[in-house]
Short mmCIF file of C-alpha atoms and ligand atoms in Angstrom, two decimals:
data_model
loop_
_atom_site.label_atom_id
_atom_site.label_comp_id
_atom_site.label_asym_id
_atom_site.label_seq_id
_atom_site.Cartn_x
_atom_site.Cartn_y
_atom_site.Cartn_z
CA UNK A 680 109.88 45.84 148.19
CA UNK A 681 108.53 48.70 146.27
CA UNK A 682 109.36 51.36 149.42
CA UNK A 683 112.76 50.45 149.15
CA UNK A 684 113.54 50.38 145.11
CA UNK A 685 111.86 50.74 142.00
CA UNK A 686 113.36 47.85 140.21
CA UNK A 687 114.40 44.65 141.62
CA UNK A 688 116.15 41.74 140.13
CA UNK A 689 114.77 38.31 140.11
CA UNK A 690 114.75 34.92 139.00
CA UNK A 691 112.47 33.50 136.07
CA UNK A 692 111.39 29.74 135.81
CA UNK A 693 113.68 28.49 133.25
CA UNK A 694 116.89 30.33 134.80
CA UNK A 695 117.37 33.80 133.21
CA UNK A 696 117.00 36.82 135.54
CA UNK A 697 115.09 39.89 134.98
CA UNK A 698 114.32 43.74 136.62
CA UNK A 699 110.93 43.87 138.50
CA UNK A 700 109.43 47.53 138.09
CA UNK A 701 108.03 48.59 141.00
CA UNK A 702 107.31 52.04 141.49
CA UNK A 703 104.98 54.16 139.08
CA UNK A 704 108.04 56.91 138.13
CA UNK A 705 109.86 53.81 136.67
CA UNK A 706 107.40 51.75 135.52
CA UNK A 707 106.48 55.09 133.37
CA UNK A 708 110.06 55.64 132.61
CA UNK A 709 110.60 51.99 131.18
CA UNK A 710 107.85 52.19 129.12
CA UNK A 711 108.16 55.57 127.49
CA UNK A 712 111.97 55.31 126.62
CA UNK A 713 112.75 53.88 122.59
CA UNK A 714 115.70 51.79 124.23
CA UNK A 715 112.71 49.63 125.95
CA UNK A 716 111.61 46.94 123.56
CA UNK A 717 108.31 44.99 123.33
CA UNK A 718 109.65 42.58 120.62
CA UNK A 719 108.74 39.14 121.30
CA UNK A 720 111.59 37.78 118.76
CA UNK A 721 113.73 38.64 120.98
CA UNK A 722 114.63 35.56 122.75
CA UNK A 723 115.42 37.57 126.12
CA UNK A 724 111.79 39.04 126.35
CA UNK A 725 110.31 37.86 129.31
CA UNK A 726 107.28 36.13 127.89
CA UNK A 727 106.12 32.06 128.57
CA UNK A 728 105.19 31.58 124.81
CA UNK A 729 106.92 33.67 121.87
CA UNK A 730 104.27 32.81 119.69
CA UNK A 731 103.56 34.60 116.10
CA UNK A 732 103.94 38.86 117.26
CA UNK A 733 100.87 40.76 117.59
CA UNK A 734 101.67 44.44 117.03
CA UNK A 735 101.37 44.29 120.96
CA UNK A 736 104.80 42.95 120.57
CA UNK A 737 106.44 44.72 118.12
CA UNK A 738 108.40 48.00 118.39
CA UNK A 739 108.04 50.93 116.15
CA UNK A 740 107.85 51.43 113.03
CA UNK A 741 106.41 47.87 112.45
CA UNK A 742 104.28 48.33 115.88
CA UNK A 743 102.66 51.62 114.69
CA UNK A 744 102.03 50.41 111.14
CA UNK A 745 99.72 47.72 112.39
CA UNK A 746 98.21 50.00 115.58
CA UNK A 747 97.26 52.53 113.05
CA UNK A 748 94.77 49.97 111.12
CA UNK A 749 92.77 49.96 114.47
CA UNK A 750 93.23 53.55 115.69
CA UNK A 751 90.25 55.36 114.20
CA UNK A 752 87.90 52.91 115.47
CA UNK A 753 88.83 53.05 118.92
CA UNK A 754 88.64 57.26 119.30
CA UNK A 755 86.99 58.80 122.28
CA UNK A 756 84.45 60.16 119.64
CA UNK A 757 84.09 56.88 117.59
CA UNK A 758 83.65 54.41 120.97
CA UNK A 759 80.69 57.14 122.51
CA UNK A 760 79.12 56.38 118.97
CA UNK A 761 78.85 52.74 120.04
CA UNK A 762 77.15 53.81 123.44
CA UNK A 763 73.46 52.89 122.46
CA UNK A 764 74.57 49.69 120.95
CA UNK A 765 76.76 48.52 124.67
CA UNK A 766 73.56 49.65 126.46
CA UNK A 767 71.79 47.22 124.07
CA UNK A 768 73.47 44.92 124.87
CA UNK A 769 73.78 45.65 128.76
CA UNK A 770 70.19 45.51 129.10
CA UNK A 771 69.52 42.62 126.97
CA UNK A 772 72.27 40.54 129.07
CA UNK A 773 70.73 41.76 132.61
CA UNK A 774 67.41 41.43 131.48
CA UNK A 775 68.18 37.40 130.89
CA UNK A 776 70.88 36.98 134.18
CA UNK A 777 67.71 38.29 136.41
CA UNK A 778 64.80 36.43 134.83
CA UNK A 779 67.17 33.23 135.49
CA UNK A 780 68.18 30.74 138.03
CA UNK A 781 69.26 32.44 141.40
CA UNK A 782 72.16 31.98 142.39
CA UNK A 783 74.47 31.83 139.13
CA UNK A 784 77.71 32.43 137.99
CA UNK A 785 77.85 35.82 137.14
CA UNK A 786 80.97 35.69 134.85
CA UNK A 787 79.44 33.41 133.03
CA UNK A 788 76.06 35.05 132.86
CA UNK A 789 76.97 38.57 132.99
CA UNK A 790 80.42 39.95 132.73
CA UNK A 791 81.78 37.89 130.22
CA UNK A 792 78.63 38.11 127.42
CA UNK A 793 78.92 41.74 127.22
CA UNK A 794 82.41 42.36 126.22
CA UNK A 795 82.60 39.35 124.28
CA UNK A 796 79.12 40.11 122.44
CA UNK A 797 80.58 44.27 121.91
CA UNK A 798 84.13 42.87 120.60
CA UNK A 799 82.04 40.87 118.18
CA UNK A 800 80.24 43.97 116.95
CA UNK A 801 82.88 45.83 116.60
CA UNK A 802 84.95 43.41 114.80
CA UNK A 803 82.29 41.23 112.99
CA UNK A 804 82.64 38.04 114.14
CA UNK A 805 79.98 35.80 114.52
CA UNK A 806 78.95 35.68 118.30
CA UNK A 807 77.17 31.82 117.85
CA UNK A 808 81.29 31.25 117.98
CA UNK A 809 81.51 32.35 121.92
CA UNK A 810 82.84 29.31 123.49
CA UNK A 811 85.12 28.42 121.00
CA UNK A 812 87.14 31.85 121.75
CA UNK A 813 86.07 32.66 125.03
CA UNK A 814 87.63 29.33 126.25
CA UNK A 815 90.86 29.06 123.90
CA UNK A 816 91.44 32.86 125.36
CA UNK A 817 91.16 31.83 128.79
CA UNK A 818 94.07 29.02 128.35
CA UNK A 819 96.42 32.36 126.72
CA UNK A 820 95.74 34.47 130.19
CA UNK A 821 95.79 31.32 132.37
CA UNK A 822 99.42 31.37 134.24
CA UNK A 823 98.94 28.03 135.87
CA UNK A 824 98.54 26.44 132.42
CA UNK A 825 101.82 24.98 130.48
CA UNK A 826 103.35 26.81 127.59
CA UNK A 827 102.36 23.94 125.65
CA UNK A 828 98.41 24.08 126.21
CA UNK A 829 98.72 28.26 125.41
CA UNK A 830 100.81 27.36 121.91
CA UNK A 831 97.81 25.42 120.66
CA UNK A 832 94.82 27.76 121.60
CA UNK A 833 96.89 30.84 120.24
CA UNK A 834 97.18 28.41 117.11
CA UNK A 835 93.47 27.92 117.18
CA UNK A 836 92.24 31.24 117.68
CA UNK A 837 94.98 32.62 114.91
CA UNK A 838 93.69 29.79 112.49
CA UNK A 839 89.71 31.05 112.70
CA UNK A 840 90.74 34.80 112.64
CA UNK A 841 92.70 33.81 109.19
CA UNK A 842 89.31 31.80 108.17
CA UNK A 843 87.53 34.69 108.80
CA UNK A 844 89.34 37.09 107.13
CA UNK A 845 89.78 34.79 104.06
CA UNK A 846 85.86 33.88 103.93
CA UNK A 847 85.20 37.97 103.38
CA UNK A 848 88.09 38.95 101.16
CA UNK A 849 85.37 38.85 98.44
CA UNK A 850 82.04 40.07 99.83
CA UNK A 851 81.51 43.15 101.85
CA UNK A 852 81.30 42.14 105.13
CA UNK A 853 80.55 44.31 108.24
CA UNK A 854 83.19 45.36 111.18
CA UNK A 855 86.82 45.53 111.03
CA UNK A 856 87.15 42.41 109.71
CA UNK A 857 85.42 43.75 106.23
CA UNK A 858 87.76 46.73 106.88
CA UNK A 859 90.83 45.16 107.07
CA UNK A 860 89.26 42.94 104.33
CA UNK A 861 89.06 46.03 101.52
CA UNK A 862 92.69 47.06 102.99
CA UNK A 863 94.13 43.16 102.08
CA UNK A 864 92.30 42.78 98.37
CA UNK A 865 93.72 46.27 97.58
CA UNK A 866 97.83 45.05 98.92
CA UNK A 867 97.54 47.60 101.56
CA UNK A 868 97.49 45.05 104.35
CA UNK A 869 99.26 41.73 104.74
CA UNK A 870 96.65 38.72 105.97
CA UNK A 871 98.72 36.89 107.83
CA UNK A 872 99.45 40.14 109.82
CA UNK A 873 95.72 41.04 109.82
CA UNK A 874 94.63 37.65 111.36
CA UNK A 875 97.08 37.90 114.16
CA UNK A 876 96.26 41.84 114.81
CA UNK A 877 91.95 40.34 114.88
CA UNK A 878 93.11 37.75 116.89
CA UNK A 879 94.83 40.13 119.73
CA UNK A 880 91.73 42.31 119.63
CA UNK A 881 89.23 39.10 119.77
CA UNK A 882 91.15 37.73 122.84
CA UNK A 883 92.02 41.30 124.20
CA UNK A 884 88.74 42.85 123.77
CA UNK A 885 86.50 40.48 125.97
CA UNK A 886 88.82 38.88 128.51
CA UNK A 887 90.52 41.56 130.20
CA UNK A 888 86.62 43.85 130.32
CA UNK A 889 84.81 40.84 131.49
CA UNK A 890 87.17 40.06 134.05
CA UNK A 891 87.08 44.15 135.42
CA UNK A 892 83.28 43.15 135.11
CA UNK A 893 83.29 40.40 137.48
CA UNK A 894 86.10 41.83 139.85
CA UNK A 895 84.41 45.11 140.50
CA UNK A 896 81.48 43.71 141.52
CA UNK A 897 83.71 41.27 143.53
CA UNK A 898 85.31 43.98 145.07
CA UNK A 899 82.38 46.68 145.44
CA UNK A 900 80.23 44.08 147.51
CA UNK A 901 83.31 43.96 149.80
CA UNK A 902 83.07 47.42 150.53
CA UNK A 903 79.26 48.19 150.89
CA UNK A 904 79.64 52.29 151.27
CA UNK A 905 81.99 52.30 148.25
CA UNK A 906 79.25 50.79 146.38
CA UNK A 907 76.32 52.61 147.38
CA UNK A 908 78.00 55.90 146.08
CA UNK A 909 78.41 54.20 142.31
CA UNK A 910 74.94 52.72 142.80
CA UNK A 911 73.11 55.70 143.75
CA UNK A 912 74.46 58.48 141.45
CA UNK A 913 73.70 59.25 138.05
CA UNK A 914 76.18 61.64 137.71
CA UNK A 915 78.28 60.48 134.74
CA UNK A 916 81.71 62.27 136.14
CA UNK A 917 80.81 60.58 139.16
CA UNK A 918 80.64 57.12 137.44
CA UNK A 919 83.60 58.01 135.18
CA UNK A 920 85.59 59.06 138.60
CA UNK A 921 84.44 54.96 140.15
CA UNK A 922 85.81 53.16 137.40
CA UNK A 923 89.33 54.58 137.17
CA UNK A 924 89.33 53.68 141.01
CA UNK A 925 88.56 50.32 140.20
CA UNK A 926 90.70 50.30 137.49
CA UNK A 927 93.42 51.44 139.43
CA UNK A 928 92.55 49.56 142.74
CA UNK A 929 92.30 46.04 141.19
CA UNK A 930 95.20 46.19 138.54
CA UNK A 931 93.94 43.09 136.45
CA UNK A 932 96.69 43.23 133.86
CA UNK A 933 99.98 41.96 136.53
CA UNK A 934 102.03 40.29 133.81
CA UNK A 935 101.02 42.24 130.60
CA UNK A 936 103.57 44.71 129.97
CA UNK A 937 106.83 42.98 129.47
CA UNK A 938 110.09 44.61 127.66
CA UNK A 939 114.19 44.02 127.24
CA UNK A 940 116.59 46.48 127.25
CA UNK A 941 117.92 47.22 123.82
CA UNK A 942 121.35 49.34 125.03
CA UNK A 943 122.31 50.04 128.30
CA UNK A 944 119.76 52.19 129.93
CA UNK A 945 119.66 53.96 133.46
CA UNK A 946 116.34 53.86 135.48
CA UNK A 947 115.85 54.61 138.98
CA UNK A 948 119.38 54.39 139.54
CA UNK A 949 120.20 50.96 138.23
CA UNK A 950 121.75 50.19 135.33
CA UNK A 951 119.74 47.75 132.98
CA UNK A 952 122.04 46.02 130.44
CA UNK A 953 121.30 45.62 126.88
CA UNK A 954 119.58 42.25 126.37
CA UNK A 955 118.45 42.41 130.32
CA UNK A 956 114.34 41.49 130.23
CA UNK A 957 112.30 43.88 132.41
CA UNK A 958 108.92 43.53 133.74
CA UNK A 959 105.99 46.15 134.83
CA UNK A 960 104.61 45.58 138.02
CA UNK A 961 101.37 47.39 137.31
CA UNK A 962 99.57 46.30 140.42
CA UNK A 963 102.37 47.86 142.59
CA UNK A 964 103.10 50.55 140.71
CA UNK A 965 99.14 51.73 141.11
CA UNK A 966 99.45 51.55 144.51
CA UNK A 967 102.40 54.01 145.08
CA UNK A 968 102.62 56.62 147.03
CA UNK A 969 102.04 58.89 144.47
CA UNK A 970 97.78 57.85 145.17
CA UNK A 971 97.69 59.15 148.89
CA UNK A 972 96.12 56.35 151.03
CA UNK A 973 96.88 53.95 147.49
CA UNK A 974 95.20 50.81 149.20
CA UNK A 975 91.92 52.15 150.17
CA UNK A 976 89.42 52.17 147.74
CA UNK A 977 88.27 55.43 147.47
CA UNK A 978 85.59 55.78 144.61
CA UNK A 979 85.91 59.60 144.82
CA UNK A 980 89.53 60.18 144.32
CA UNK A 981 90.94 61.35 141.16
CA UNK A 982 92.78 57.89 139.47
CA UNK A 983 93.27 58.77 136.07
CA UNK A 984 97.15 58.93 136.25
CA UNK A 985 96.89 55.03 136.64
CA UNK A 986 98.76 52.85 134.73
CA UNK A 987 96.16 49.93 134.44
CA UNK A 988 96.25 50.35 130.50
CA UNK A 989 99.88 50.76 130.35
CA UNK A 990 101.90 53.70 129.54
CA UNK A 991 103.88 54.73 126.22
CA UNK A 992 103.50 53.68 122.72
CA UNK A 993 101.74 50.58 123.71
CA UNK A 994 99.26 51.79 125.82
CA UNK A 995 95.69 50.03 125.26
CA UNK A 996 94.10 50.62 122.09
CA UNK A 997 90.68 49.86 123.60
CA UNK A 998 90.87 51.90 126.76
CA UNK A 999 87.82 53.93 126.27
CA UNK A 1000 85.64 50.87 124.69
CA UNK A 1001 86.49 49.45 128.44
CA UNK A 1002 85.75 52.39 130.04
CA UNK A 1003 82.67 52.95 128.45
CA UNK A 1004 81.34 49.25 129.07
CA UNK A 1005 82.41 49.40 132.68
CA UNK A 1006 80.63 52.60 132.98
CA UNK A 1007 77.52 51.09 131.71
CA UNK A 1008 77.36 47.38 132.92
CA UNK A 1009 78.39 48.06 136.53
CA UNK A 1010 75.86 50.83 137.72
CA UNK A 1011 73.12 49.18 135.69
CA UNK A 1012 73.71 46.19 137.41
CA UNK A 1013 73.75 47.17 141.17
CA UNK A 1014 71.01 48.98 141.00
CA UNK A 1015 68.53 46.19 139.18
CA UNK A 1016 69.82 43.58 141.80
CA UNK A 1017 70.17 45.78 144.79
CA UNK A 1018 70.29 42.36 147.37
CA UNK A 1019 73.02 41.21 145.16
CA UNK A 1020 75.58 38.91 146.95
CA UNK A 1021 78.09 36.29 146.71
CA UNK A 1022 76.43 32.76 146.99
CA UNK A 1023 79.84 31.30 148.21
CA UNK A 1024 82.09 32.22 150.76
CA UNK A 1025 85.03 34.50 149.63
CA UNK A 1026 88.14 31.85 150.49
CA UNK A 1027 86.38 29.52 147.76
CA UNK A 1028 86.82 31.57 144.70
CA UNK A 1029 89.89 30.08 142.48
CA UNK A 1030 91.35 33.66 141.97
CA UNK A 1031 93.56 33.59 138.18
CA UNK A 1032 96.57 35.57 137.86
CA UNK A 1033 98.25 36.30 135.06
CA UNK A 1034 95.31 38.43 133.69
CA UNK A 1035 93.46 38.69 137.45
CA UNK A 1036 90.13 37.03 136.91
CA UNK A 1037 87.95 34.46 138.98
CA UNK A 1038 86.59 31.31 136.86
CA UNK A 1039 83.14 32.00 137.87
CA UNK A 1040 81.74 34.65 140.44
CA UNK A 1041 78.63 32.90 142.25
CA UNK A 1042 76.42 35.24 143.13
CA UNK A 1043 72.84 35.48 144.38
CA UNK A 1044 70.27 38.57 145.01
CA UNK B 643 100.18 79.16 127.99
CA UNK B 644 101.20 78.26 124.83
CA UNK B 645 100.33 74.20 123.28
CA UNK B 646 101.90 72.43 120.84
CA UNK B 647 101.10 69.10 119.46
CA UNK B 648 103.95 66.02 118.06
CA UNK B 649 100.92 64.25 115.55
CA UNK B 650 104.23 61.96 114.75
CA UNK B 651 104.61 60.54 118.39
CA UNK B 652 100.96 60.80 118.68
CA UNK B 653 99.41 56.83 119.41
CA UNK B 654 95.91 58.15 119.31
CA UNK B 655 95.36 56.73 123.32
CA UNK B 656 92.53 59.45 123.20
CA UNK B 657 93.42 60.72 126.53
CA UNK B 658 93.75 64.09 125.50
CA UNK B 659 89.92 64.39 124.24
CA UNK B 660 88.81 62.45 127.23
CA UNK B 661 90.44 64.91 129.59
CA UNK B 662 90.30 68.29 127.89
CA UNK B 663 87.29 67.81 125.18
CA UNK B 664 87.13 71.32 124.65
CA UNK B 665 91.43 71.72 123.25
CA UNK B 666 91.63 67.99 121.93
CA UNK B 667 89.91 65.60 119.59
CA UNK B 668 90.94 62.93 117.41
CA UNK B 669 91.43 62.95 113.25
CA UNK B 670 88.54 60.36 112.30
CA UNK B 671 91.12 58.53 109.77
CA UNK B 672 93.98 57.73 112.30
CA UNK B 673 92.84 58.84 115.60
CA UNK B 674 95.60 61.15 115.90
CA UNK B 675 95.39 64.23 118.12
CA UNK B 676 93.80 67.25 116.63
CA UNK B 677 94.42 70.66 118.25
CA UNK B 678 91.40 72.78 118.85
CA UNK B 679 93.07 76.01 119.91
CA UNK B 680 96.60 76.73 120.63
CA UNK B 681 96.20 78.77 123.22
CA UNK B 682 93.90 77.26 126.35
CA UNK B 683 91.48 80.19 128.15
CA UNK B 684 92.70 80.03 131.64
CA UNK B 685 89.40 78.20 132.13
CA UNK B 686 91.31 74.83 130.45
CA UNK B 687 94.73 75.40 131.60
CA UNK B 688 94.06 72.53 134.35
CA UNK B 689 92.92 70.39 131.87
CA UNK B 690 95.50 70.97 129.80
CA UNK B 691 98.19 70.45 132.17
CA UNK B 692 96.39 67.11 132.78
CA UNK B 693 96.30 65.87 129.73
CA UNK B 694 100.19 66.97 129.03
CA UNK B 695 100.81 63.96 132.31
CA UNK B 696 98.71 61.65 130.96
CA UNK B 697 99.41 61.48 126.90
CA UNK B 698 101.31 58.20 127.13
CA UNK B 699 103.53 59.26 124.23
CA UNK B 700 104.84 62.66 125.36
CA UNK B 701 103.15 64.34 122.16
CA UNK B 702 101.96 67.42 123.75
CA UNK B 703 103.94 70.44 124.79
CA UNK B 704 103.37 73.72 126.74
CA UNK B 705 105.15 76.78 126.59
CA UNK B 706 104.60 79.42 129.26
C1 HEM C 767 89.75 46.83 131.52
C2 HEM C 767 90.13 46.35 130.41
C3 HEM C 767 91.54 46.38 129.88
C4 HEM C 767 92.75 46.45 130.53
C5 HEM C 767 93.01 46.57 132.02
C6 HEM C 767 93.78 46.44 129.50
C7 HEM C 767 95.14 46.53 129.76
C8 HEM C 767 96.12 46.66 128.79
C9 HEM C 767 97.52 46.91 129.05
C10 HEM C 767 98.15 47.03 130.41
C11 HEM C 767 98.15 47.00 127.85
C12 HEM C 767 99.64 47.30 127.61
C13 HEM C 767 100.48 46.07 127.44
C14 HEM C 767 101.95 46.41 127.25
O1 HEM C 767 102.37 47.53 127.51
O2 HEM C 767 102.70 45.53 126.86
C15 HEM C 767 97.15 46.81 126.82
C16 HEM C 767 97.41 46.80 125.47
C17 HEM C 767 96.46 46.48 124.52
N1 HEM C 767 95.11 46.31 124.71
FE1 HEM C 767 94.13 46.42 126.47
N2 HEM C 767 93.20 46.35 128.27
C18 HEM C 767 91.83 46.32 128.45
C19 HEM C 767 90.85 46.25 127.47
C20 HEM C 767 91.10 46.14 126.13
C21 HEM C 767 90.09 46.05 125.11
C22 HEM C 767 88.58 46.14 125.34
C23 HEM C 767 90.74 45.89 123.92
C24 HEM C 767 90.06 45.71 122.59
C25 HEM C 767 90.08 46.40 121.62
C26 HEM C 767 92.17 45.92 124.19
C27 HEM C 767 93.18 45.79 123.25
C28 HEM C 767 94.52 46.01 123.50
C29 HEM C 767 95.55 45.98 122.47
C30 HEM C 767 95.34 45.68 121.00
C31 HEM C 767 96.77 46.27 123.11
C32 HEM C 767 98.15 46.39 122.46
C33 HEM C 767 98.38 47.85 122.13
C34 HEM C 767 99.74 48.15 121.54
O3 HEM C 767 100.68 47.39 121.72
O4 HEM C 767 99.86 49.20 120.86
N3 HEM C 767 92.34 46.06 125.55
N4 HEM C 767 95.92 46.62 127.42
S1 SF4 C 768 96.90 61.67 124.73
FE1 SF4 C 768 98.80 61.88 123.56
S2 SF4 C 768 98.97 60.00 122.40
FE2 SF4 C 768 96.84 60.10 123.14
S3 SF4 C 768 95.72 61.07 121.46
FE3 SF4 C 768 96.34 62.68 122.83
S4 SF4 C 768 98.31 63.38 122.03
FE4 SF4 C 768 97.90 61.43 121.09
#
């Protein structure tokens, strides 16, 4: 499909049509151009729930307003200041997934406690409350779940990040969450607005990491050589080279970047109509051409023109907090279990789509 | 080579300082992109043309 065009029309579930961006010129040209819109109240955005907007679904000025709360904290500078406290929290996690039972579920035991355990750092939430979001998020990234079942976690998540917020509008508490805290007792910041914005980062911050986690190692132990060059260097360009490969190669974020057309707007030669919904093929637009030999892993190539994180105004706000955790818990790990395997054959793995994850990753070393 | 910097269209993505440390950095309030020198030594000029393809929000220019 994507030789031939860049955008291709389709047909959604409940009847509308809407452009399938293909190629990596287009999907960059969609998402950099104002006339592209991210904003969920419209009813023509391509989206299975159009729950309460996250600034993820806003467009400018409202969309920058809210991005800006969360900008500082998520600098190159600011997230390397946090690199003691990830390898904390690496080793800790390793230290208790090798001393245990053998096999086991490395998503589980591994690649989901360190994201979720940094997020909560970062944003002061109480990590004792795990399950409770780990598992509500999984039902928001789950395609194969109804609309219905996503409408009540995204309820349920939105109501404890409100709680939260509420509980600390009066003591200093630590995180963003006593940030945005000062910023809502002083009027600067609206708490309704601030509890959906915590609740994006909660859900964004640990699912979509743990899941590059669990599907690098997935993918590195199918392709032995590939991982014995991130495994046996300790050269940090060399590590930071690996994980935009693996970034680019496994794409984990198909669905995420949805828009409609506000005004007619020419891309790759079509014409999308205003109100038309459009959505980024990451996945196949990160295996273009424009990567020579784009479906071979190749740990050594240079991948950083990717667009795993997105592209324009909404590209990821915690790009280089994943980075950096990917660049710590994936070397650590191969190199502490150097027999590691999978405990199951490869055909039994429920893959999810949606956000690409696995339910569990069985592993044994 | 000659850069100039749009802090308005700037989204603070970062990938300026991750790719060319030694022109870019980030304002600690906003995460905005901070300029270091406005002309690269030849030395940067890759990784200043790199970082022009990968800020997400077309905020940096060059000027031969
Ligand atoms: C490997 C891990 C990750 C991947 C592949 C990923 C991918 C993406 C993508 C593709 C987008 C753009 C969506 C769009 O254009 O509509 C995005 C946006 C976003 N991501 Fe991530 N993400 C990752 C990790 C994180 C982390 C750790 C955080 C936590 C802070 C985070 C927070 C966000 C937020 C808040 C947005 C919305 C930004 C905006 O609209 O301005 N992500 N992410
Ligand atoms: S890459 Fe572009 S958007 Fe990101 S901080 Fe630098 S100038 Fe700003």
């Amino acid at each position: 499909m994507r030789e031939q065009d860049g955008l291709t029309r389709v047909q959604l579930q409940h009847g509308d049509t809407a452009w399938l961006v293909t190629r990596y010129d287009e999907v960059r040209a969609a998402l950099s151009d104002p006339r592209i819109s991210a904003d969920i109240t419209n009813p023509r955005l391509p989206v299975a729930v159009h729950g309460r907007p996250t600034f993820a679904r806003m467009d400018d000025p409202d969309h920058a307003r809210l991005r800006r709360v969360f900008t500082s904290a998520f600098t190159v500078k600011n997230v390397n200041l946090m690199r003691r406290a990830i390898e904390t929290v690496v080793d800790r996690t390793l230290t208790a997934f090798a001393g245990g039972r053998n096999p086991a579920d490395l998503m589980r035991g591994y690649a989901l406690p360190i994201p979720s355990q940094v997020i909560c750092l970062i944003l002061g939430v109480p990590y004792e409350d795990h399950q409770f979001f780990e598992e509500h998020s999984a039902t928001l990234f789950d395609q194969g779940l109804p609309a219905d079942r996503k409408q009540a976690a995204l309820t349920a998540l939105y109501t404890y990040t409100h709680r939260l917020l509420t509980d600390r509008l009066t003591a200093p508490s630590p995180g963003l969450i006593g940030q945005q805290a000062v910023l809502i007792a002083r009027g600067e910041l609206d708490l309704d607005e601030a509890a959906v914005s915590t609740m994006a980062l909660l859900v964004a911050g640990h699912e979509t990491t743990s899941s590059m986690i669990a599907l690098s190692t997935l993918v590195l132990l199918q392709h032995p050589d590939q991982l014995a060059r991130l495994r046996d260097s300790d050269d940090p360009t060399v590590v930071a080279r690996a994980v935009e490969e693996l970034l680019r190669y496994i794409t984990i974020a198909e669905t995420a970047a949805v828009r409609v057309a506000t005004d007619d707007v020419e891309i790759g030669g079509h014409l999308v109509r205003k109100d038309e919904g459009l959505m980024m093929c990451l996945p196949s637009a990160n295996r273009d051409g424009k990567f020579a030999g784009a479906d071979d892993l190749d740990l050594g190539r240079d991948a950083r023109g990717h667009v795993a994180f997105g592209f324009g105004v909404h590209q990821c706000l915690g790009q280089n907090l994943a980075r950096l955790e990917l660049q710590i818990a994936l070397p650590v790990l191969l190199r502490r279990l150097p027999g590691l395997k999978l405990a199951v054959p490869l055909e039994e793995l429920r893959m999810r789509l949606g956000i690409l994850s696995v339910d569990e990753l069985p592993v044994t070393w | 080579m000659k850069i100039k910097v749009d802090v308005s269209a700037c989204i603070a993505a970062g990938q300026c300082a991750l790719t060319a440390p030694d022109m870019f950095d980030q304002r600690d309030d906003d995460g905005t992109v901070v300029l270091l020198s406005e002309e690269p030594a030849p030395a940067h000029e890759h990784a200043v043309r790199e970082a022009v393809s990968l800020c997400p929000a077309a905020a940096i220019d060059l000027t031969p």
